PDB file of C-alpha atoms in Angstrom:
ATOM      1  CA  MET A   1      -0.001  -0.186   0.012  1.00 41.00           C
ATOM      2  CA  VAL A   2       1.183   3.464  -0.772  1.00 38.00           C
ATOM      3  CA  THR A   3       0.152   6.801   1.117  1.00 39.00           C
ATOM      4  CA  THR A   4       0.204  10.095  -0.578  1.00 40.00           C
ATOM      5  CA  THR A   5      -1.317  13.378   0.316  1.00 41.00           C
ATOM      6  CA  SER A   6      -3.044  15.590  -2.127  1.00 48.00           C
ATOM      7  CA  TYR A   7      -3.363  19.489  -2.402  1.00 40.00           C
ATOM      8  CA  VAL A   8      -6.255  20.492  -3.883  1.00 43.00           C
ATOM      9  CA  THR A   9      -6.699  24.325  -3.643  1.00 41.00           C
ATOM     10  CA  ASN A  10      -7.320  24.741   0.324  1.00 44.00           C
ATOM     11  CA  VAL A  11      -7.832  21.035   0.642  1.00 45.00           C
ATOM     12  CA  LYS A  12      -5.544  18.485   2.092  1.00 43.00           C
ATOM     13  CA  SER A  13      -6.313  15.129   2.154  1.00 44.00           C
ATOM     14  CA  THR A  14      -4.809  11.755   2.447  1.00 43.00           C
ATOM     15  CA  VAL A  15      -5.771   8.837   0.111  1.00 43.00           C
ATOM     16  CA  HIS A  16      -4.311   5.384   0.525  1.00 44.00           C
ATOM     17  CA  PHE A  17      -4.038   3.953  -3.121  1.00 41.00           C
ATOM     18  CA  SER A  18      -3.602  -0.066  -2.825  1.00 42.00           C
ATOM     19  CA  CYS A  19      -2.188  -2.097  -6.088  1.00 42.00           C
ATOM     20  CA  ILE A  20      -4.487  -2.912  -8.413  1.00 46.00           C
ATOM     21  CA  SER A  21      -5.367  -6.384  -9.396  1.00 44.00           C
ATOM     22  CA  ASN A  22      -3.414  -8.068 -12.146  1.00 43.00           C
ATOM     23  CA  GLN A  23      -6.760  -8.200 -14.089  1.00 45.00           C
ATOM     24  CA  HIS A  24      -6.619  -4.355 -14.556  1.00 45.00           C
ATOM     25  CA  ARG A  25      -2.778  -3.601 -14.706  1.00 42.00           C
ATOM     26  CA  SER A  26      -2.490  -5.068 -18.210  1.00 41.00           C
ATOM     27  CA  HIS A  27      -5.489  -2.972 -19.187  1.00 44.00           C
ATOM     28  CA  LEU A  28      -4.044   0.103 -17.707  1.00 42.00           C
ATOM     29  CA  ASN A  29      -0.754  -0.055 -18.772  1.00 40.00           C
ATOM     30  CA  THR A  30      -1.973  -0.940 -22.513  1.00 38.00           C
ATOM     31  CA  LYS A  31      -4.343   2.253 -22.374  1.00 38.00           C
ATOM     32  CA  LEU A  32      -5.995   4.988 -20.578  1.00 38.00           C
ATOM     33  CA  LYS A  33      -9.794   5.021 -22.236  1.00 40.00           C
ATOM     34  CA  SER A  34     -12.089   8.136 -21.700  1.00 38.00           C
ATOM     35  CA  THR A  35     -15.367   6.695 -20.751  1.00 40.00           C
ATOM     36  CA  THR A  36     -18.848   7.795 -19.593  1.00 42.00           C
ATOM     37  CA  LEU A  37     -19.473   6.865 -15.888  1.00 43.00           C
ATOM     38  CA  ARG A  38     -21.780   4.275 -15.282  1.00 42.00           C
ATOM     39  CA  MET A  39     -23.293   5.445 -12.400  1.00 43.00           C
ATOM     40  CA  SER A  40     -26.924   4.549 -11.026  1.00 42.00           C
ATOM     41  CA  MET A  41     -27.195   8.229 -10.262  1.00 48.00           C
ATOM     42  CA  THR A  42     -27.238   9.025 -13.363  1.00 49.00           C
ATOM     43  CA  GLN A  43     -30.739   7.166 -13.877  1.00 58.00           C
ATOM     44  CA  THR A  44     -32.232   9.156 -11.107  1.00 76.00           C
ATOM     45  CA  PRO A  45     -34.879  12.138 -11.910  1.00 85.00           C
ATOM     46  CA  TYR A  46     -32.998  14.539  -9.887  1.00 89.00           C
ATOM     47  CA  TRP A  47     -29.607  14.126 -11.945  1.00 85.00           C
ATOM     48  CA  ALA A  48     -31.733  13.688 -15.412  1.00 88.00           C
ATOM     49  CA  SER A  49     -33.454  16.782 -14.496  1.00 93.00           C
ATOM     50  CA  LEU A  50     -30.463  18.723 -13.905  1.00 96.00           C
ATOM     51  CA  HIS A  51     -28.617  17.578 -16.969  1.00 94.00           C
ATOM     52  CA  ALA A  52     -31.630  18.167 -19.038  1.00 95.00           C
ATOM     53  CA  ASP A  53     -31.867  21.768 -18.223  1.00 97.00           C
ATOM     54  CA  ILE A  54     -28.025  22.522 -18.952  1.00 97.00           C
ATOM     55  CA  GLU A  55     -28.389  20.483 -22.177  1.00 96.00           C
ATOM     56  CA  ALA A  56     -31.582  22.932 -22.929  1.00 96.00           C
ATOM     57  CA  HIS A  57     -29.736  26.134 -22.137  1.00 97.00           C
ATOM     58  CA  LEU A  58     -27.097  25.155 -24.135  1.00 96.00           C
ATOM     59  CA  LYS A  59     -29.008  24.369 -27.139  1.00 94.00           C
ATOM     60  CA  GLN A  60     -30.486  27.716 -27.006  1.00 94.00           C
ATOM     61  CA  THR A  61     -26.995  29.655 -26.382  1.00 92.00           C
ATOM     62  CA  ILE A  62     -25.371  27.406 -29.432  1.00 91.00           C
ATOM     63  CA  THR A  63     -27.621  26.961 -32.345  1.00 91.00           C
ATOM     64  CA  ILE A  64     -26.245  26.186 -35.804  1.00 92.00           C
ATOM     65  CA  LYS A  65     -26.107  29.030 -37.761  1.00 90.00           C
ATOM     66  CA  GLU A  66     -24.075  31.051 -40.204  1.00 93.00           C
ATOM     67  CA  PRO A  67     -20.817  30.643 -40.230  1.00 92.00           C
ATOM     68  CA  LEU A  68     -21.599  26.921 -40.482  1.00 92.00           C
ATOM     69  CA  VAL A  69     -18.019  25.893 -40.701  1.00 90.00           C
ATOM     70  CA  VAL A  70     -17.814  27.251 -37.288  1.00 90.00           C
ATOM     71  CA  PHE A  71     -20.941  26.425 -35.608  1.00 91.00           C
ATOM     72  CA  GLU A  72     -21.618  22.842 -36.877  1.00 94.00           C
ATOM     73  CA  PRO A  73     -18.811  21.319 -35.891  1.00 93.00           C
ATOM     74  CA  MET A  74     -19.042  23.203 -32.463  1.00 94.00           C
ATOM     75  CA  HIS A  75     -22.527  21.703 -31.833  1.00 94.00           C
ATOM     76  CA  HIS A  76     -21.488  18.228 -32.879  1.00 93.00           C
ATOM     77  CA  LEU A  77     -18.339  18.265 -30.556  1.00 93.00           C
ATOM     78  CA  ILE A  78     -20.214  19.365 -27.644  1.00 95.00           C
ATOM     79  CA  PHE A  79     -23.440  17.436 -27.682  1.00 94.00           C
ATOM     80  CA  THR A  80     -21.554  14.441 -28.244  1.00 91.00           C
ATOM     81  CA  ALA A  81     -18.773  14.501 -26.218  1.00 92.00           C
ATOM     82  CA  PRO A  82     -19.458  12.289 -22.938  1.00 91.00           C
ATOM     83  CA  LYS A  83     -21.390  13.703 -19.966  1.00 88.00           C
ATOM     84  CA  THR A  84     -20.017  13.412 -16.424  1.00 91.00           C
ATOM     85  CA  THR A  85     -21.573  14.893 -13.277  1.00 94.00           C
ATOM     86  CA  VAL A  86     -19.300  17.800 -12.732  1.00 97.00           C
ATOM     87  CA  PRO A  87     -22.037  20.511 -14.271  1.00 97.00           C
ATOM     88  CA  ALA A  88     -24.854  18.698 -12.666  1.00 97.00           C
ATOM     89  CA  LEU A  89     -23.023  19.184  -9.342  1.00 97.00           C
ATOM     90  CA  CYS A  90     -22.568  22.753  -9.990  1.00 98.00           C
ATOM     91  CA  LEU A  91     -26.527  23.180 -10.188  1.00 98.00           C
ATOM     92  CA  ALA A  92     -26.858  20.948  -6.995  1.00 98.00           C
ATOM     93  CA  THR A  93     -24.493  22.857  -4.555  1.00 98.00           C
ATOM     94  CA  CYS A  94     -26.410  26.104  -5.800  1.00 98.00           C
ATOM     95  CA  GLU A  95     -29.828  24.806  -4.505  1.00 97.00           C
ATOM     96  CA  LEU A  96     -28.065  23.244  -1.451  1.00 97.00           C
ATOM     97  CA  VAL A  97     -26.883  26.894  -0.432  1.00 97.00           C
ATOM     98  CA  GLY A  98     -30.373  28.115  -0.910  1.00 96.00           C
ATOM     99  CA  GLY A  99     -30.160  29.380  -4.435  1.00 96.00           C
ATOM    100  CA  GLN A 100     -32.011  29.086  -7.586  1.00 96.00           C
ATOM    101  CA  ARG A 101     -30.949  26.519 -10.296  1.00 96.00           C
ATOM    102  CA  HIS A 102     -31.076  29.674 -12.767  1.00 95.00           C
ATOM    103  CA  GLN A 103     -28.180  31.222 -10.790  1.00 96.00           C
ATOM    104  CA  ALA A 104     -25.678  28.739 -11.772  1.00 97.00           C
ATOM    105  CA  ILE A 105     -27.094  27.642 -15.221  1.00 97.00           C
ATOM    106  CA  SER A 106     -24.619  29.252 -17.336  1.00 97.00           C
ATOM    107  CA  ALA A 107     -21.593  28.343 -15.095  1.00 98.00           C
ATOM    108  CA  ALA A 108     -22.819  24.718 -15.320  1.00 98.00           C
ATOM    109  CA  SER A 109     -22.844  25.203 -18.862  1.00 98.00           C
ATOM    110  CA  ALA A 110     -19.533  26.745 -19.295  1.00 98.00           C
ATOM    111  CA  LEU A 111     -18.225  23.424 -17.217  1.00 98.00           C
ATOM    112  CA  LEU A 112     -19.768  21.247 -19.718  1.00 97.00           C
ATOM    113  CA  LEU A 113     -17.835  23.077 -22.677  1.00 97.00           C
ATOM    114  CA  MET A 114     -14.475  23.098 -20.925  1.00 96.00           C
ATOM    115  CA  GLU A 115     -15.323  18.930 -20.436  1.00 95.00           C
ATOM    116  CA  ALA A 116     -15.951  18.720 -24.251  1.00 94.00           C
ATOM    117  CA  ALA A 117     -13.209  20.808 -25.104  1.00 94.00           C
ATOM    118  CA  THR A 118     -10.913  18.512 -23.103  1.00 91.00           C
ATOM    119  CA  TYR A 119     -12.666  15.719 -24.833  1.00 91.00           C
ATOM    120  CA  THR A 120     -11.994  16.865 -28.372  1.00 90.00           C
ATOM    121  CA  HIS A 121      -8.372  17.867 -27.688  1.00 86.00           C
ATOM    122  CA  GLU A 122      -7.627  14.215 -25.693  1.00 84.00           C
ATOM    123  CA  HIS A 123      -8.804  12.246 -28.737  1.00 82.00           C
ATOM    124  CA  LEU A 124      -7.554  13.828 -31.643  1.00 81.00           C
ATOM    125  CA  PRO A 125      -6.232  11.439 -34.395  1.00 71.00           C
ATOM    126  CA  LEU A 126      -2.687  12.509 -34.362  1.00 67.00           C
ATOM    127  CA  THR A 127      -0.457  10.460 -32.909  1.00 59.00           C
ATOM    128  CA  ASP A 128      -0.165   6.011 -33.246  1.00 56.00           C
ATOM    129  CA  ARG A 129      -0.833   5.888 -29.874  1.00 56.00           C
ATOM    130  CA  PRO A 130      -3.782   3.579 -28.895  1.00 55.00           C
ATOM    131  CA  ARG A 131      -7.006   5.546 -28.572  1.00 57.00           C
ATOM    132  CA  PRO A 132     -10.502   4.655 -28.059  1.00 58.00           C
ATOM    133  CA  MET A 133     -12.740   4.146 -31.099  1.00 54.00           C
ATOM    134  CA  ILE A 134     -14.002   7.286 -31.624  1.00 64.00           C
ATOM    135  CA  ASN A 135     -16.247   8.257 -34.838  1.00 71.00           C
ATOM    136  CA  HIS A 136     -14.151  11.508 -36.058  1.00 81.00           C
ATOM    137  CA  VAL A 137     -16.924  13.560 -38.355  1.00 86.00           C
ATOM    138  CA  TYR A 138     -14.277  16.023 -38.978  1.00 86.00           C
ATOM    139  CA  GLY A 139     -10.560  16.171 -39.487  1.00 86.00           C
ATOM    140  CA  PRO A 140      -8.125  17.181 -36.717  1.00 85.00           C
ATOM    141  CA  ASN A 141      -7.136  20.474 -37.997  1.00 85.00           C
ATOM    142  CA  MET A 142     -11.010  21.215 -37.515  1.00 89.00           C
ATOM    143  CA  GLU A 143     -11.347  19.552 -34.413  1.00 89.00           C
ATOM    144  CA  LEU A 144      -8.320  21.072 -32.946  1.00 88.00           C
ATOM    145  CA  LEU A 145      -9.494  24.588 -33.939  1.00 91.00           C
ATOM    146  CA  THR A 146     -13.226  24.287 -32.720  1.00 92.00           C
ATOM    147  CA  GLY A 147     -12.116  22.948 -29.484  1.00 90.00           C
ATOM    148  CA  ASP A 148      -9.792  25.590 -28.935  1.00 91.00           C
ATOM    149  CA  GLY A 149     -12.707  27.924 -29.909  1.00 93.00           C
ATOM    150  CA  ILE A 150     -15.152  26.214 -26.780  1.00 95.00           C
ATOM    151  CA  VAL A 151     -12.949  27.169 -24.179  1.00 93.00           C
ATOM    152  CA  PRO A 152     -13.613  31.051 -24.318  1.00 94.00           C
ATOM    153  CA  PHE A 153     -16.966  30.382 -25.646  1.00 94.00           C
ATOM    154  CA  GLY A 154     -17.646  29.252 -22.489  1.00 95.00           C
ATOM    155  CA  PHE A 155     -15.850  32.091 -20.703  1.00 95.00           C
ATOM    156  CA  GLU A 156     -18.165  34.581 -22.539  1.00 94.00           C
ATOM    157  CA  LEU A 157     -21.261  32.976 -21.598  1.00 94.00           C
ATOM    158  CA  LEU A 158     -20.123  33.235 -18.193  1.00 94.00           C
ATOM    159  CA  ALA A 159     -19.498  36.982 -18.428  1.00 92.00           C
ATOM    160  CA  ARG A 160     -22.727  37.661 -20.074  1.00 90.00           C
ATOM    161  CA  SER A 161     -25.078  35.600 -17.818  1.00 88.00           C
ATOM    162  CA  ASP A 162     -26.089  38.045 -15.388  1.00 77.00           C
ATOM    163  CA  GLY A 163     -26.048  41.341 -16.650  1.00 73.00           C
ATOM    164  CA  GLY A 164     -23.386  42.822 -14.200  1.00 69.00           C
ATOM    165  CA  GLU A 165     -25.557  42.182 -11.562  1.00 79.00           C
ATOM    166  CA  ASN A 166     -23.212  39.638  -9.665  1.00 86.00           C
ATOM    167  CA  SER A 167     -20.206  40.435 -11.368  1.00 91.00           C
ATOM    168  CA  GLU A 168     -17.944  39.689  -8.257  1.00 94.00           C
ATOM    169  CA  ARG A 169     -19.594  35.893  -8.025  1.00 96.00           C
ATOM    170  CA  ILE A 170     -18.801  35.555 -11.639  1.00 96.00           C
ATOM    171  CA  LEU A 171     -15.094  36.490 -11.361  1.00 95.00           C
ATOM    172  CA  LYS A 172     -14.714  34.125  -8.748  1.00 96.00           C
ATOM    173  CA  VAL A 173     -16.392  31.238 -11.009  1.00 97.00           C
ATOM    174  CA  MET A 174     -13.915  32.145 -13.656  1.00 96.00           C
ATOM    175  CA  VAL A 175     -11.091  32.170 -11.550  1.00 95.00           C
ATOM    176  CA  GLU A 176     -12.091  28.752 -10.430  1.00 96.00           C
ATOM    177  CA  ILE A 177     -12.542  27.427 -13.742  1.00 96.00           C
ATOM    178  CA  SER A 178      -9.588  28.746 -15.222  1.00 94.00           C
ATOM    179  CA  ARG A 179      -7.392  27.027 -12.503  1.00 93.00           C
ATOM    180  CA  ALA A 180      -9.297  23.942 -12.869  1.00 95.00           C
ATOM    181  CA  VAL A 181      -8.856  23.268 -16.808  1.00 90.00           C
ATOM    182  CA  GLY A 182      -5.249  25.096 -16.726  1.00 80.00           C
ATOM    183  CA  SER A 183      -1.936  23.203 -16.359  1.00 65.00           C
ATOM    184  CA  GLY A 184      -1.233  24.551 -13.258  1.00 70.00           C
ATOM    185  CA  GLY A 185      -2.513  21.678 -11.035  1.00 73.00           C
ATOM    186  CA  GLY A 186      -5.245  21.172 -13.286  1.00 84.00           C
ATOM    187  CA  VAL A 187      -6.821  19.320 -16.493  1.00 87.00           C
ATOM    188  CA  ILE A 188      -3.607  19.993 -18.669  1.00 83.00           C
ATOM    189  CA  ASP A 189      -1.393  18.753 -15.773  1.00 82.00           C
ATOM    190  CA  ALA A 190      -3.625  15.620 -15.724  1.00 84.00           C
ATOM    191  CA  GLN A 191      -3.796  15.266 -19.521  1.00 79.00           C
ATOM    192  CA  TYR A 192       0.050  15.376 -19.621  1.00 79.00           C
ATOM    193  CA  GLY A 193       0.507  12.542 -17.068  1.00 77.00           C
ATOM    194  CA  LYS A 194      -2.190  10.498 -19.021  1.00 75.00           C
ATOM    195  CA  ILE A 195       0.253  10.839 -22.255  1.00 72.00           C
ATOM    196  CA  LEU A 196       3.186   9.901 -19.852  1.00 74.00           C
ATOM    197  CA  TYR A 197       1.299   7.209 -18.011  1.00 69.00           C
ATOM    198  CA  SER A 198      -0.076   5.492 -21.362  1.00 65.00           C
ATOM    199  CA  GLY A 199       3.462   5.326 -22.993  1.00 55.00           C
ATOM    200  CA  SER A 200       4.720   3.116 -20.230  1.00 48.00           C
ATOM    201  CA  ASP A 201       6.219  -0.119 -21.542  1.00 49.00           C
ATOM    202  CA  GLY A 202       3.827  -2.404 -20.883  1.00 43.00           C
ATOM    203  CA  GLU A 203       5.017  -4.027 -17.630  1.00 43.00           C
ATOM    204  CA  GLU A 204       2.735  -5.060 -15.163  1.00 36.00           C
ATOM    205  CA  LYS A 205       3.432  -2.610 -12.670  1.00 46.00           C
ATOM    206  CA  CYS A 206       1.112  -0.754 -10.363  1.00 47.00           C
ATOM    207  CA  HIS A 207       1.655   2.667 -11.542  1.00 68.00           C
ATOM    208  CA  VAL A 208      -0.084   3.877  -8.272  1.00 64.00           C
ATOM    209  CA  GLU A 209       1.621   7.403  -8.572  1.00 67.00           C
ATOM    210  CA  GLU A 210       0.373   7.909 -12.185  1.00 77.00           C
ATOM    211  CA  ILE A 211      -2.977   7.096 -11.492  1.00 80.00           C
ATOM    212  CA  ARG A 212      -3.004   9.370  -8.170  1.00 73.00           C
ATOM    213  CA  HIS A 213      -1.816  12.217 -10.295  1.00 77.00           C
ATOM    214  CA  VAL A 214      -4.079  11.691 -13.034  1.00 87.00           C
ATOM    215  CA  VAL A 215      -7.431  11.252 -10.931  1.00 89.00           C
ATOM    216  CA  GLU A 216      -6.550  13.994  -8.519  1.00 90.00           C
ATOM    217  CA  LYS A 217      -5.625  16.561 -10.909  1.00 91.00           C
ATOM    218  CA  TYR A 218      -8.581  15.285 -13.286  1.00 93.00           C
ATOM    219  CA  GLU A 219     -11.919  14.506 -11.873  1.00 94.00           C
ATOM    220  CA  GLY A 220     -11.046  15.210  -8.127  1.00 95.00           C
ATOM    221  CA  ARG A 221     -10.064  18.744  -9.472  1.00 96.00           C
ATOM    222  CA  LEU A 222     -13.255  19.486 -11.937  1.00 97.00           C
ATOM    223  CA  HIS A 223     -15.975  18.203  -9.569  1.00 98.00           C
ATOM    224  CA  SER A 224     -13.952  20.121  -6.584  1.00 98.00           C
ATOM    225  CA  CYS A 225     -14.366  23.261  -9.272  1.00 98.00           C
ATOM    226  CA  GLY A 226     -18.038  22.480  -9.817  1.00 98.00           C
ATOM    227  CA  ALA A 227     -19.187  22.191  -6.482  1.00 98.00           C
ATOM    228  CA  VAL A 228     -17.490  25.701  -5.203  1.00 98.00           C
ATOM    229  CA  CYS A 229     -19.006  27.552  -8.885  1.00 98.00           C
ATOM    230  CA  GLY A 230     -22.244  26.507  -7.527  1.00 98.00           C
ATOM    231  CA  GLY A 231     -22.168  27.184  -3.948  1.00 98.00           C
ATOM    232  CA  VAL A 232     -20.478  30.854  -4.956  1.00 98.00           C
ATOM    233  CA  LEU A 233     -23.476  31.670  -7.448  1.00 97.00           C
ATOM    234  CA  GLY A 234     -26.035  30.182  -5.075  1.00 97.00           C
ATOM    235  CA  GLY A 235     -24.852  32.997  -2.186  1.00 97.00           C
ATOM    236  CA  GLY A 236     -22.707  30.374   0.166  1.00 97.00           C
ATOM    237  CA  CYS A 237     -21.186  31.715   2.774  1.00 97.00           C
ATOM    238  CA  GLU A 238     -17.058  31.108   2.665  1.00 97.00           C
ATOM    239  CA  GLU A 239     -17.379  28.114   5.198  1.00 97.00           C
ATOM    240  CA  GLU A 240     -20.280  26.072   2.964  1.00 98.00           C
ATOM    241  CA  ILE A 241     -18.268  27.056  -0.173  1.00 98.00           C
ATOM    242  CA  GLU A 242     -14.874  25.290   1.333  1.00 98.00           C
ATOM    243  CA  ARG A 243     -17.020  22.570   2.595  1.00 98.00           C
ATOM    244  CA  LEU A 244     -18.296  22.158  -0.675  1.00 98.00           C
ATOM    245  CA  ARG A 245     -14.900  22.180  -2.326  1.00 98.00           C
ATOM    246  CA  LYS A 246     -13.892  19.125  -0.050  1.00 98.00           C
ATOM    247  CA  PHE A 247     -17.226  17.503  -1.225  1.00 98.00           C
ATOM    248  CA  GLY A 248     -16.649  17.802  -4.657  1.00 98.00           C
ATOM    249  CA  TYR A 249     -12.792  16.875  -4.245  1.00 97.00           C
ATOM    250  CA  TYR A 250     -14.306  13.241  -2.621  1.00 97.00           C
ATOM    251  CA  VAL A 251     -17.020  12.703  -5.383  1.00 97.00           C
ATOM    252  CA  GLY A 252     -14.098  13.188  -8.261  1.00 96.00           C
ATOM    253  CA  ILE A 253     -12.132  10.504  -6.625  1.00 94.00           C
ATOM    254  CA  ILE A 254     -14.589   8.260  -6.179  1.00 94.00           C
ATOM    255  CA  GLN A 255     -15.390   8.651  -9.993  1.00 91.00           C
ATOM    256  CA  GLY A 256     -12.023   8.798 -10.940  1.00 91.00           C
ATOM    257  CA  MET A 257     -10.976   5.445  -9.075  1.00 86.00           C
ATOM    258  CA  ILE A 258     -14.056   3.750 -10.524  1.00 90.00           C
ATOM    259  CA  LYS A 259     -12.980   4.452 -14.108  1.00 87.00           C
ATOM    260  CA  TRP A 260      -9.444   3.408 -13.410  1.00 84.00           C
ATOM    261  CA  GLY A 261     -10.499  -0.090 -12.081  1.00 85.00           C
ATOM    262  CA  PHE A 262     -11.102   0.304  -8.421  1.00 82.00           C
ATOM    263  CA  LYS A 263     -14.070  -1.582  -7.430  1.00 87.00           C
ATOM    264  CA  GLU A 264     -16.925   0.300  -5.504  1.00 90.00           C
ATOM    265  CA  ASP A 265     -16.689  -1.489  -2.433  1.00 89.00           C
ATOM    266  CA  HIS A 266     -12.690  -1.126  -2.441  1.00 83.00           C
ATOM    267  CA  LYS A 267     -11.570   0.272   1.034  1.00 82.00           C
ATOM    268  CA  GLU A 268     -10.146   3.673  -0.945  1.00 81.00           C
ATOM    269  CA  VAL A 269     -13.825   4.168  -2.609  1.00 88.00           C
ATOM    270  CA  VAL A 270     -15.184   3.627   0.671  1.00 90.00           C
ATOM    271  CA  GLU A 271     -12.884   5.699   2.325  1.00 92.00           C
ATOM    272  CA  ALA A 272     -13.845   8.987   0.010  1.00 93.00           C
ATOM    273  CA  ARG A 273     -17.477   8.347   0.214  1.00 96.00           C
ATOM    274  CA  ASN A 274     -17.294   8.592   4.023  1.00 96.00           C
ATOM    275  CA  LEU A 275     -15.249  11.840   4.063  1.00 97.00           C
ATOM    276  CA  ALA A 276     -17.642  13.493   1.376  1.00 97.00           C
ATOM    277  CA  ILE A 277     -20.301  12.452   3.917  1.00 97.00           C
ATOM    278  CA  GLN A 278     -18.676  13.985   6.901  1.00 97.00           C
ATOM    279  CA  GLU A 279     -18.687  16.951   5.065  1.00 97.00           C
ATOM    280  CA  LEU A 280     -22.717  17.180   4.263  1.00 97.00           C
ATOM    281  CA  LYS A 281     -22.921  17.108   8.142  1.00 96.00           C
ATOM    282  CA  PHE A 282     -22.163  20.404   8.037  1.00 96.00           C
ATOM    283  CA  PHE A 283     -25.469  21.234   6.269  1.00 96.00           C
ATOM    284  CA  LYS A 284     -27.490  19.659   8.668  1.00 88.00           C
ATOM    285  CA  ASP A 285     -30.291  22.188   8.607  1.00 88.00           C
ATOM    286  CA  LYS A 286     -30.345  21.601   4.501  1.00 92.00           C
ATOM    287  CA  GLU A 287     -31.808  18.998   2.326  1.00 90.00           C
ATOM    288  CA  VAL A 288     -29.232  16.937   1.606  1.00 94.00           C
ATOM    289  CA  ASP A 289     -30.403  13.490   0.268  1.00 93.00           C
ATOM    290  CA  ALA A 290     -30.451  14.731  -3.346  1.00 93.00           C
ATOM    291  CA  ILE A 291     -27.197  15.791  -3.299  1.00 95.00           C
ATOM    292  CA  LYS A 292     -26.087  12.867  -1.772  1.00 94.00           C
ATOM    293  CA  THR A 293     -27.065  10.988  -4.522  1.00 92.00           C
ATOM    294  CA  PHE A 294     -23.612  11.942  -6.586  1.00 93.00           C
ATOM    295  CA  LEU A 295     -22.007   9.816  -3.968  1.00 92.00           C
ATOM    296  CA  ASN A 296     -23.991   6.536  -5.852  1.00 81.00           C
ATOM    297  CA  ILE A 297     -21.766   4.265  -8.156  1.00 62.00           C
TER     298      ILE A 297
END
C-alpha cells in the first residue's frame, strides 16, 4: 500500500491507494480510455432534471447558424462528448446553499463546454498511440481549432450571464474554472500525465503514483471546481463553499478511481465516500438527500 497526500486549493486530504488487481494492470498499461461513468445516480430523476436543464440552456445558446463551418462542428463536438456529473454538481450545490438553479445554469454550461473541449483535444487522431474507437466526423485540424474555440466561448457565456448584477461572484467562478482546467495543477496537468502513463513499456506495474496524479488533477479538481462554482453563485458563505470544495473533490476521487478499475467496495472508494458524507454533515439544517446521490456508483 502506498500513502500519498493530495493538495487541492485549500484542501488537504490523504488517500491510500493499494495495488490494482492483475486483471486491471495489463488493461491500464495498454491505454487509458475516456469513458462515460456508469453510475446508478445518472438514472435518478434529480440528475436527469439537472442535466436536461443544462443541455436545454446550451441548445438555446449554441444554435447551428452561419458561418456553418464554425457552428456545425462546435455543436457536434459539444453534444456528442461523454457527459460527466461535474456540470450537474454545480447546479446541485447552488440549490443546496439556498440558490435557484437559474443562477448557476451558465456556470454549469461553461463547465460542460470545458469538458467537451478537453475530450476533443484528448482524442485528436494525431498520433499512433492507442486510443478509444471514436467516429471522427471532422478532420483533426477542424477538431483542434473547434476545441480551442469552445473554451473562450465558455468564459463568454459566463461573462454575459447576469447582466453585471453579480459580477464579483462571476469573477470568482471564472478564476475557479481557469485554475481547474489549466496547467497549474489542473486538467492540462492531468492530460500530460495520461500521455506519460500511456507511454509505459507494458510491464505489469502498479503505477499508483501516475493513477493518483491523474485522478486528483482531473476528476478530483473538476468536481471540486463544479461544487465551488455552484456554492458561490448560490450565495453560500465561505465555510459552506470550502465544505463543498472538499465534497466535490471526494466525489471526483470516487469516480476517478472507479474509472481506473477500483471496485466500488474497495477500501479507498469507501473511505472517500465516508469523507464526503462527513462534509455534508455541516449542512445539517439543509436538504442533502438529493446531493447525496452523487456518491452513488
